[in-house]
Amino acid sequence: DNLKTEKMCELAVNQNGLALQYISYELRTKKLCELAVERNGRALYFVPDNLKSQELCETAVRQNGNALYFVPENLKILNKHW
């Protein structure tokens, strides 16, 4: 785990957003989660609930429509297009 630095995690997620699943919760920052869903919207599944914002969920769904399954219900209500 000493090799999992912030930069190393960023490189992994930049290559494949789903790599977020292998990163410890302590290292899942807002910035890293944003990068992950930009690369693959389905990475929203691995984003901690406290980091799931309306904007992040919209980004995820725009990138991959299937990410809608991982959007919390309270955020779906806020977006009338879902």
mmCIF file of C-alpha atoms in Angstrom, residues 30-31 33-34 37 44 47-62 67 70-72 74-76 78-79 82:
data_model
loop_
_atom_site.group_PDB
_atom_site.id
_atom_site.type_symbol
_atom_site.label_atom_id
_atom_site.label_comp_id
_atom_site.label_asym_id
_atom_site.label_seq_id
_atom_site.Cartn_x
_atom_site.Cartn_y
_atom_site.Cartn_z
ATOM 1 C CA LYS A 30 -13.100 14.631 -4.956
ATOM 2 C CA LYS A 31 -10.526 15.347 -7.655
ATOM 3 C CA CYS A 33 -13.380 10.688 -8.304
ATOM 4 C CA GLU A 34 -14.076 13.435 -10.850
ATOM 5 C CA VAL A 37 -16.107 9.364 -13.838
ATOM 6 C CA LEU A 44 -19.578 6.406 -10.075
ATOM 7 C CA VAL A 47 -17.363 6.955 -5.494
ATOM 8 C CA PRO A 48 -18.125 7.366 -1.780
ATOM 9 C CA ASP A 49 -21.669 8.653 -1.226
ATOM 10 C CA ASN A 50 -20.442 11.803 0.484
ATOM 11 C CA LEU A 51 -18.628 12.791 -2.739
ATOM 12 C CA LYS A 52 -21.560 12.144 -5.089
ATOM 13 C CA SER A 53 -22.759 15.598 -6.098
ATOM 14 C CA GLN A 54 -25.324 16.587 -8.701
ATOM 15 C CA GLU A 55 -22.534 17.767 -10.986
ATOM 16 C CA LEU A 56 -20.468 14.590 -10.587
ATOM 17 C CA CYS A 57 -23.490 12.392 -11.272
ATOM 18 C CA GLU A 58 -24.365 14.398 -14.381
ATOM 19 C CA THR A 59 -20.800 14.006 -15.629
ATOM 20 C CA ALA A 60 -20.970 10.260 -15.053
ATOM 21 C CA VAL A 61 -24.307 9.860 -16.844
ATOM 22 C CA ARG A 62 -23.146 11.978 -19.786
ATOM 23 C CA ALA A 67 -24.142 5.270 -14.623
ATOM 24 C CA PHE A 70 -25.503 4.473 -9.403
ATOM 25 C CA VAL A 71 -26.995 7.945 -8.921
ATOM 26 C CA PRO A 72 -28.608 8.295 -5.471
ATOM 27 C CA ASN A 74 -32.301 12.106 -3.959
ATOM 28 C CA LEU A 75 -30.094 13.405 -6.777
ATOM 29 C CA LYS A 76 -32.266 11.848 -9.477
ATOM 30 C CA LEU A 78 -33.236 17.088 -8.616
ATOM 31 C CA ASN A 79 -32.678 16.396 -12.307
ATOM 32 C CA TRP A 82 -33.756 11.544 -15.508
#
